[in-house]
């Protein structure tokens, strides 16, 4: 069956680093998305990994291991505005299967 | 980047009425659009895949007669919640893909009284 797992909540202080892990099991896999979602708003695109390895984009980096069914999103130099829910989503035959989201709380 | 417009952003309706939600791709053509539903503090759940010029593909457990989807043009898909009931109250979001990226509309908060 399909399964996307990520932690429910993580708390970190401003300026710190937080790593959000995501494991997935899907029938068919094209790539792994990460989205940021603030409460009551639509998700915004952060990254899309197709190949194994780390992709860095400013303060945010995303990693994928297809053989392990594992990805992580790394948030560096945390800012208060980074407090949000972070969703991983597996692209399976053109459809996205979302995890439940990880609520990141950034404290001063 | 690509823009997806969703309308209305919020709607309150009486039980038994129908509500139509529009999703438009503003600067690109989208042969496929997706409709999601999200309950508070839960993940987005794919409801259906909307295909231009053909019938929508519904996910298991989603009633096709209740959630009518029409994708009449390459830039517009509509979701009509028919005979809405309080349990249909939710955040509905559409999305459209351009290349490998998926762009979301701003969402519609539906409240059924």
PDB file of C-alpha atoms in Angstrom:
ATOM      1  CA  UNK A   1       0.000   0.000   0.000  1.00  0.00           C
ATOM      2  CA  UNK A   2       0.905   3.670   0.033  1.00  0.00           C
ATOM      3  CA  UNK A   3       2.485   5.145   3.106  1.00  0.00           C
ATOM      4  CA  UNK A   4       4.178   8.471   3.710  1.00  0.00           C
ATOM      5  CA  UNK A   5       5.584   9.032   7.211  1.00  0.00           C
ATOM      6  CA  UNK A   6       7.017  12.174   8.750  1.00  0.00           C
ATOM      7  CA  UNK A   7       7.189  13.448  12.339  1.00  0.00           C
ATOM      8  CA  UNK A   8       4.221  15.389  13.649  1.00  0.00           C
ATOM      9  CA  UNK A   9       6.053  18.307  15.204  1.00  0.00           C
ATOM     10  CA  UNK A  10       9.549  19.705  15.715  1.00  0.00           C
ATOM     11  CA  UNK A  11      10.661  22.681  17.754  1.00  0.00           C
ATOM     12  CA  UNK A  12      13.902  24.619  17.265  1.00  0.00           C
ATOM     13  CA  UNK A  13      15.327  28.005  18.154  1.00  0.00           C
ATOM     14  CA  UNK A  14      15.959  30.888  15.792  1.00  0.00           C
ATOM     15  CA  UNK A  15      19.237  30.481  13.929  1.00  0.00           C
ATOM     16  CA  UNK A  16      19.381  26.721  14.473  1.00  0.00           C
ATOM     17  CA  UNK A  17      19.158  23.866  11.970  1.00  0.00           C
ATOM     18  CA  UNK A  18      16.288  21.404  11.744  1.00  0.00           C
ATOM     19  CA  UNK A  19      16.073  18.220   9.673  1.00  0.00           C
ATOM     20  CA  UNK A  20      12.664  16.825   8.781  1.00  0.00           C
ATOM     21  CA  UNK A  21      12.712  13.169   7.756  1.00  0.00           C
ATOM     22  CA  UNK A  22      10.248  11.509   5.447  1.00  0.00           C
ATOM     23  CA  UNK A  23       9.941   7.841   4.560  1.00  0.00           C
ATOM     24  CA  UNK A  24       7.714   6.614   1.809  1.00  0.00           C
ATOM     25  CA  UNK A  25       6.311   3.447   0.322  1.00  0.00           C
ATOM     26  CA  UNK A  26       4.439   3.886  -2.922  1.00  0.00           C
ATOM     27  CA  UNK A  27       3.532   1.767  -5.896  1.00  0.00           C
ATOM     28  CA  UNK A  28       5.531   3.558  -8.536  1.00  0.00           C
ATOM     29  CA  UNK A  29       7.767   6.492  -7.742  1.00  0.00           C
ATOM     30  CA  UNK A  30       8.890   9.411  -9.887  1.00  0.00           C
ATOM     31  CA  UNK A  31      10.212  11.860  -7.318  1.00  0.00           C
ATOM     32  CA  UNK A  32       9.728  13.499  -3.939  1.00  0.00           C
ATOM     33  CA  UNK A  33       8.317  16.966  -3.304  1.00  0.00           C
ATOM     34  CA  UNK A  34       8.602  19.186  -0.269  1.00  0.00           C
ATOM     35  CA  UNK A  35       6.051  21.930   0.362  1.00  0.00           C
ATOM     36  CA  UNK A  36       5.673  24.589   3.024  1.00  0.00           C
ATOM     37  CA  UNK A  37       2.188  25.383   4.265  1.00  0.00           C
ATOM     38  CA  UNK A  38       1.157  28.156   6.624  1.00  0.00           C
ATOM     39  CA  UNK A  39      -2.131  27.713   8.448  1.00  0.00           C
ATOM     40  CA  UNK A  40      -5.138  28.423   6.247  1.00  0.00           C
ATOM     41  CA  UNK A  41      -3.043  28.857   3.115  1.00  0.00           C
ATOM     42  CA  UNK A  42      -2.195  26.713   0.136  1.00  0.00           C
ATOM     43  CA  UNK A  43       1.126  24.838   0.088  1.00  0.00           C
ATOM     44  CA  UNK A  44       4.067  26.505  -1.621  1.00  0.00           C
ATOM     45  CA  UNK A  45       6.682  24.556  -3.530  1.00  0.00           C
ATOM     46  CA  UNK A  46      10.099  24.120  -1.920  1.00  0.00           C
ATOM     47  CA  UNK A  47      11.869  21.329  -3.772  1.00  0.00           C
ATOM     48  CA  UNK A  48      11.564  18.311  -6.036  1.00  0.00           C
ATOM     49  CA  UNK A  49      14.123  15.486  -5.928  1.00  0.00           C
ATOM     50  CA  UNK A  50      14.243  12.891  -8.665  1.00  0.00           C
ATOM     51  CA  UNK A  51      17.810  11.616  -8.337  1.00  0.00           C
ATOM     52  CA  UNK A  52      19.610  10.408  -5.235  1.00  0.00           C
ATOM     53  CA  UNK A  53      21.608  12.997  -3.378  1.00  0.00           C
ATOM     54  CA  UNK A  54      21.441  16.415  -1.823  1.00  0.00           C
ATOM     55  CA  UNK A  55      20.076  19.489  -3.546  1.00  0.00           C
ATOM     56  CA  UNK A  56      20.804  22.819  -1.927  1.00  0.00           C
ATOM     57  CA  UNK A  57      18.701  25.898  -2.480  1.00  0.00           C
ATOM     58  CA  UNK A  58      19.630  28.763  -0.187  1.00  0.00           C
ATOM     59  CA  UNK A  59      18.748  27.997   3.432  1.00  0.00           C
ATOM     60  CA  UNK A  60      16.767  24.924   2.425  1.00  0.00           C
ATOM     61  CA  UNK A  61      18.254  21.640   1.205  1.00  0.00           C
ATOM     62  CA  UNK A  62      16.561  18.388   0.318  1.00  0.00           C
ATOM     63  CA  UNK A  63      17.983  14.875   0.165  1.00  0.00           C
ATOM     64  CA  UNK A  64      16.689  11.729  -1.463  1.00  0.00           C
ATOM     65  CA  UNK A  65      17.638   8.051  -1.287  1.00  0.00           C
ATOM     66  CA  UNK A  66      15.448   6.061  -3.642  1.00  0.00           C
ATOM     67  CA  UNK A  67      16.823   2.717  -2.512  1.00  0.00           C
ATOM     68  CA  UNK A  68      15.902   3.479   1.106  1.00  0.00           C
ATOM     69  CA  UNK A  69      12.617   5.227   0.385  1.00  0.00           C
ATOM     70  CA  UNK A  70      13.875   8.159   2.423  1.00  0.00           C
ATOM     71  CA  UNK A  71      14.110  11.900   2.098  1.00  0.00           C
ATOM     72  CA  UNK A  72      14.837  14.808   4.379  1.00  0.00           C
ATOM     73  CA  UNK A  73      14.392  18.559   4.274  1.00  0.00           C
ATOM     74  CA  UNK A  74      17.091  20.586   5.996  1.00  0.00           C
ATOM     75  CA  UNK A  75      16.273  24.073   7.176  1.00  0.00           C
ATOM     76  CA  UNK A  76      19.300  26.177   8.123  1.00  0.00           C
ATOM     77  CA  UNK A  77      19.583  29.518   9.927  1.00  0.00           C
ATOM     78  CA  UNK A  78      15.995  29.207  11.080  1.00  0.00           C
ATOM     79  CA  UNK A  79      13.880  32.337  11.079  1.00  0.00           C
ATOM     80  CA  UNK A  80      10.604  32.967  12.873  1.00  0.00           C
ATOM     81  CA  UNK A  81       8.804  33.056   9.524  1.00  0.00           C
ATOM     82  CA  UNK A  82       9.862  29.437   8.938  1.00  0.00           C
ATOM     83  CA  UNK A  83       7.267  28.352  11.520  1.00  0.00           C
ATOM     84  CA  UNK A  84       4.885  26.349   9.335  1.00  0.00           C
ATOM     85  CA  UNK A  85       3.860  22.858   8.349  1.00  0.00           C
ATOM     86  CA  UNK A  86       6.207  21.058   5.962  1.00  0.00           C
ATOM     87  CA  UNK A  87       4.697  18.408   3.737  1.00  0.00           C
ATOM     88  CA  UNK A  88       6.552  15.716   1.876  1.00  0.00           C
ATOM     89  CA  UNK A  89       4.769  14.220  -1.092  1.00  0.00           C
ATOM     90  CA  UNK A  90       5.690  11.249  -3.250  1.00  0.00           C
ATOM     91  CA  UNK A  91       5.027  11.593  -6.955  1.00  0.00           C
ATOM     92  CA  UNK A  92       3.477   8.285  -7.934  1.00  0.00           C
ATOM     93  CA  UNK A  93       2.464   7.980 -11.572  1.00  0.00           C
ATOM     94  CA  UNK A  94       1.775  11.709 -11.747  1.00  0.00           C
ATOM     95  CA  UNK A  95      -0.284  11.817  -8.552  1.00  0.00           C
ATOM     96  CA  UNK A  96       1.004  13.223  -5.325  1.00  0.00           C
ATOM     97  CA  UNK A  97       0.545  11.289  -2.096  1.00  0.00           C
ATOM     98  CA  UNK A  98       1.091  13.627   0.825  1.00  0.00           C
ATOM     99  CA  UNK A  99       2.418  12.958   4.284  1.00  0.00           C
ATOM    100  CA  UNK A 100       0.482  14.406   7.197  1.00  0.00           C
ATOM    101  CA  UNK A 101       2.939  17.271   7.529  1.00  0.00           C
ATOM    102  CA  UNK A 102       5.508  18.246  10.146  1.00  0.00           C
ATOM    103  CA  UNK A 103       4.679  21.328  12.180  1.00  0.00           C
ATOM    104  CA  UNK A 104       7.903  23.257  12.768  1.00  0.00           C
ATOM    105  CA  UNK A 105       7.814  25.714  15.644  1.00  0.00           C
ATOM    106  CA  UNK A 106      10.629  28.250  15.742  1.00  0.00           C
ATOM    107  CA  UNK A 107      11.196  29.875  19.128  1.00  0.00           C
ATOM    108  CA  UNK A 108      13.157  33.077  19.867  1.00  0.00           C
TER     109      UNK A 108
ATOM    110  CA  UNK B   1       6.387  31.243 -11.796  1.00  0.00           C
ATOM    111  CA  UNK B   2       3.124  29.724 -12.872  1.00  0.00           C
ATOM    112  CA  UNK B   3      -0.040  31.017 -11.220  1.00  0.00           C
ATOM    113  CA  UNK B   4      -3.145  29.065 -10.347  1.00  0.00           C
ATOM    114  CA  UNK B   5      -6.173  31.090  -9.330  1.00  0.00           C
ATOM    115  CA  UNK B   6      -8.916  29.550  -7.191  1.00  0.00           C
ATOM    116  CA  UNK B   7     -12.271  31.120  -6.482  1.00  0.00           C
ATOM    117  CA  UNK B   8     -13.968  31.725  -4.056  1.00  0.00           C
ATOM    118  CA  UNK B   9     -11.530  31.739  -1.151  1.00  0.00           C
ATOM    119  CA  UNK B  10     -14.273  31.260   1.409  1.00  0.00           C
ATOM    120  CA  UNK B  11     -17.890  30.209   1.182  1.00  0.00           C
ATOM    121  CA  UNK B  12     -20.565  29.621   3.796  1.00  0.00           C
ATOM    122  CA  UNK B  13     -23.696  27.836   2.666  1.00  0.00           C
ATOM    123  CA  UNK B  14     -26.791  26.145   4.028  1.00  0.00           C
ATOM    124  CA  UNK B  15     -27.070  22.392   4.152  1.00  0.00           C
ATOM    125  CA  UNK B  16     -28.548  20.990   0.944  1.00  0.00           C
ATOM    126  CA  UNK B  17     -27.256  23.679  -1.377  1.00  0.00           C
ATOM    127  CA  UNK B  18     -24.605  23.252  -4.065  1.00  0.00           C
ATOM    128  CA  UNK B  19     -21.327  25.126  -4.213  1.00  0.00           C
ATOM    129  CA  UNK B  20     -19.094  25.612  -7.242  1.00  0.00           C
ATOM    130  CA  UNK B  21     -15.362  26.203  -6.921  1.00  0.00           C
ATOM    131  CA  UNK B  22     -13.301  27.394  -9.888  1.00  0.00           C
ATOM    132  CA  UNK B  23      -9.654  26.728 -10.581  1.00  0.00           C
ATOM    133  CA  UNK B  24      -7.825  28.555 -13.359  1.00  0.00           C
ATOM    134  CA  UNK B  25      -4.290  28.321 -14.659  1.00  0.00           C
ATOM    135  CA  UNK B  26      -3.508  31.929 -15.507  1.00  0.00           C
ATOM    136  CA  UNK B  27      -0.367  31.786 -17.611  1.00  0.00           C
ATOM    137  CA  UNK B  28      -0.113  28.216 -18.799  1.00  0.00           C
ATOM    138  CA  UNK B  29      -2.311  25.481 -20.180  1.00  0.00           C
ATOM    139  CA  UNK B  30      -3.112  22.606 -17.874  1.00  0.00           C
ATOM    140  CA  UNK B  31      -4.452  19.437 -19.437  1.00  0.00           C
ATOM    141  CA  UNK B  32      -4.568  17.924 -15.968  1.00  0.00           C
ATOM    142  CA  UNK B  33      -5.631  19.516 -12.715  1.00  0.00           C
ATOM    143  CA  UNK B  34      -5.991  17.934  -9.315  1.00  0.00           C
ATOM    144  CA  UNK B  35      -8.479  18.518  -6.523  1.00  0.00           C
ATOM    145  CA  UNK B  36      -7.527  17.983  -2.893  1.00  0.00           C
ATOM    146  CA  UNK B  37      -9.364  18.221   0.393  1.00  0.00           C
ATOM    147  CA  UNK B  38      -7.725  19.037   3.690  1.00  0.00           C
ATOM    148  CA  UNK B  39      -9.306  18.738   7.123  1.00  0.00           C
ATOM    149  CA  UNK B  40      -7.811  20.765   9.994  1.00  0.00           C
ATOM    150  CA  UNK B  41      -4.325  19.617  10.974  1.00  0.00           C
ATOM    151  CA  UNK B  42      -4.433  16.806   8.450  1.00  0.00           C
ATOM    152  CA  UNK B  43      -2.713  16.223   5.165  1.00  0.00           C
ATOM    153  CA  UNK B  44      -4.006  16.998   1.721  1.00  0.00           C
ATOM    154  CA  UNK B  45      -6.042  14.111   0.363  1.00  0.00           C
ATOM    155  CA  UNK B  46      -6.332  13.732  -3.382  1.00  0.00           C
ATOM    156  CA  UNK B  47      -9.980  13.618  -4.383  1.00  0.00           C
ATOM    157  CA  UNK B  48      -9.813  13.437  -8.152  1.00  0.00           C
ATOM    158  CA  UNK B  49      -7.790  14.093 -11.249  1.00  0.00           C
ATOM    159  CA  UNK B  50      -9.469  16.436 -13.692  1.00  0.00           C
ATOM    160  CA  UNK B  51      -8.703  15.809 -17.351  1.00  0.00           C
ATOM    161  CA  UNK B  52      -9.475  18.381 -20.036  1.00  0.00           C
ATOM    162  CA  UNK B  53     -12.108  17.118 -22.409  1.00  0.00           C
ATOM    163  CA  UNK B  54     -12.770  13.857 -20.612  1.00  0.00           C
ATOM    164  CA  UNK B  55     -14.214  12.483 -17.406  1.00  0.00           C
ATOM    165  CA  UNK B  56     -12.454  13.027 -14.126  1.00  0.00           C
ATOM    166  CA  UNK B  57     -10.741  10.152 -12.348  1.00  0.00           C
ATOM    167  CA  UNK B  58     -11.890   9.842  -8.747  1.00  0.00           C
ATOM    168  CA  UNK B  59      -9.929   8.377  -5.866  1.00  0.00           C
ATOM    169  CA  UNK B  60     -11.357   5.494  -3.918  1.00  0.00           C
ATOM    170  CA  UNK B  61     -14.033   6.577  -1.487  1.00  0.00           C
ATOM    171  CA  UNK B  62     -14.833   9.869  -3.226  1.00  0.00           C
ATOM    172  CA  UNK B  63     -18.414  10.078  -4.479  1.00  0.00           C
ATOM    173  CA  UNK B  64     -18.397  11.196  -8.096  1.00  0.00           C
ATOM    174  CA  UNK B  65     -22.064  12.171  -7.985  1.00  0.00           C
ATOM    175  CA  UNK B  66     -21.470  14.405  -5.021  1.00  0.00           C
ATOM    176  CA  UNK B  67     -18.276  16.065  -6.200  1.00  0.00           C
ATOM    177  CA  UNK B  68     -18.846  16.981  -9.825  1.00  0.00           C
ATOM    178  CA  UNK B  69     -15.767  17.963 -11.778  1.00  0.00           C
ATOM    179  CA  UNK B  70     -15.777  19.693 -15.122  1.00  0.00           C
ATOM    180  CA  UNK B  71     -12.637  20.526 -17.074  1.00  0.00           C
ATOM    181  CA  UNK B  72     -14.083  22.305 -20.082  1.00  0.00           C
ATOM    182  CA  UNK B  73     -10.958  24.125 -21.221  1.00  0.00           C
ATOM    183  CA  UNK B  74      -7.202  23.948 -20.860  1.00  0.00           C
ATOM    184  CA  UNK B  75      -7.248  26.677 -18.244  1.00  0.00           C
ATOM    185  CA  UNK B  76     -10.362  25.992 -16.180  1.00  0.00           C
ATOM    186  CA  UNK B  77     -11.551  23.178 -13.951  1.00  0.00           C
ATOM    187  CA  UNK B  78     -14.553  23.406 -11.639  1.00  0.00           C
ATOM    188  CA  UNK B  79     -15.546  21.362  -8.609  1.00  0.00           C
ATOM    189  CA  UNK B  80     -19.204  21.422  -7.590  1.00  0.00           C
ATOM    190  CA  UNK B  81     -20.109  20.096  -4.179  1.00  0.00           C
ATOM    191  CA  UNK B  82     -23.720  19.035  -4.625  1.00  0.00           C
ATOM    192  CA  UNK B  83     -26.233  18.953  -1.763  1.00  0.00           C
ATOM    193  CA  UNK B  84     -23.560  19.978   0.694  1.00  0.00           C
ATOM    194  CA  UNK B  85     -23.754  18.785   4.288  1.00  0.00           C
ATOM    195  CA  UNK B  86     -21.836  19.875   7.384  1.00  0.00           C
ATOM    196  CA  UNK B  87     -19.422  16.945   7.030  1.00  0.00           C
ATOM    197  CA  UNK B  88     -18.356  18.402   3.666  1.00  0.00           C
ATOM    198  CA  UNK B  89     -16.962  21.447   5.460  1.00  0.00           C
ATOM    199  CA  UNK B  90     -13.284  21.451   4.612  1.00  0.00           C
ATOM    200  CA  UNK B  91     -10.464  23.255   2.825  1.00  0.00           C
ATOM    201  CA  UNK B  92     -10.526  22.415  -0.878  1.00  0.00           C
ATOM    202  CA  UNK B  93      -7.424  23.068  -2.986  1.00  0.00           C
ATOM    203  CA  UNK B  94      -6.825  22.663  -6.677  1.00  0.00           C
ATOM    204  CA  UNK B  95      -3.488  22.273  -8.369  1.00  0.00           C
ATOM    205  CA  UNK B  96      -2.097  22.166 -11.867  1.00  0.00           C
ATOM    206  CA  UNK B  97       1.239  20.973 -13.130  1.00  0.00           C
ATOM    207  CA  UNK B  98       3.620  22.814 -15.398  1.00  0.00           C
ATOM    208  CA  UNK B  99       6.469  20.526 -16.238  1.00  0.00           C
ATOM    209  CA  UNK B 100       7.579  18.720 -13.113  1.00  0.00           C
ATOM    210  CA  UNK B 101       6.278  21.336 -10.712  1.00  0.00           C
ATOM    211  CA  UNK B 102       2.838  21.342  -9.189  1.00  0.00           C
ATOM    212  CA  UNK B 103       1.306  24.723  -8.408  1.00  0.00           C
ATOM    213  CA  UNK B 104      -1.571  25.162  -6.005  1.00  0.00           C
ATOM    214  CA  UNK B 105      -4.512  27.489  -5.977  1.00  0.00           C
ATOM    215  CA  UNK B 106      -5.061  29.537  -2.847  1.00  0.00           C
ATOM    216  CA  UNK B 107      -7.717  27.160  -1.565  1.00  0.00           C
ATOM    217  CA  UNK B 108     -11.409  27.449  -0.700  1.00  0.00           C
ATOM    218  CA  UNK B 109     -12.625  27.170   2.865  1.00  0.00           C
ATOM    219  CA  UNK B 110     -16.122  25.672   2.703  1.00  0.00           C
ATOM    220  CA  UNK B 111     -18.355  25.891   5.740  1.00  0.00           C
ATOM    221  CA  UNK B 112     -21.741  24.163   5.545  1.00  0.00           C
ATOM    222  CA  UNK B 113     -24.240  25.188   8.208  1.00  0.00           C
TER     223      UNK B 113
END
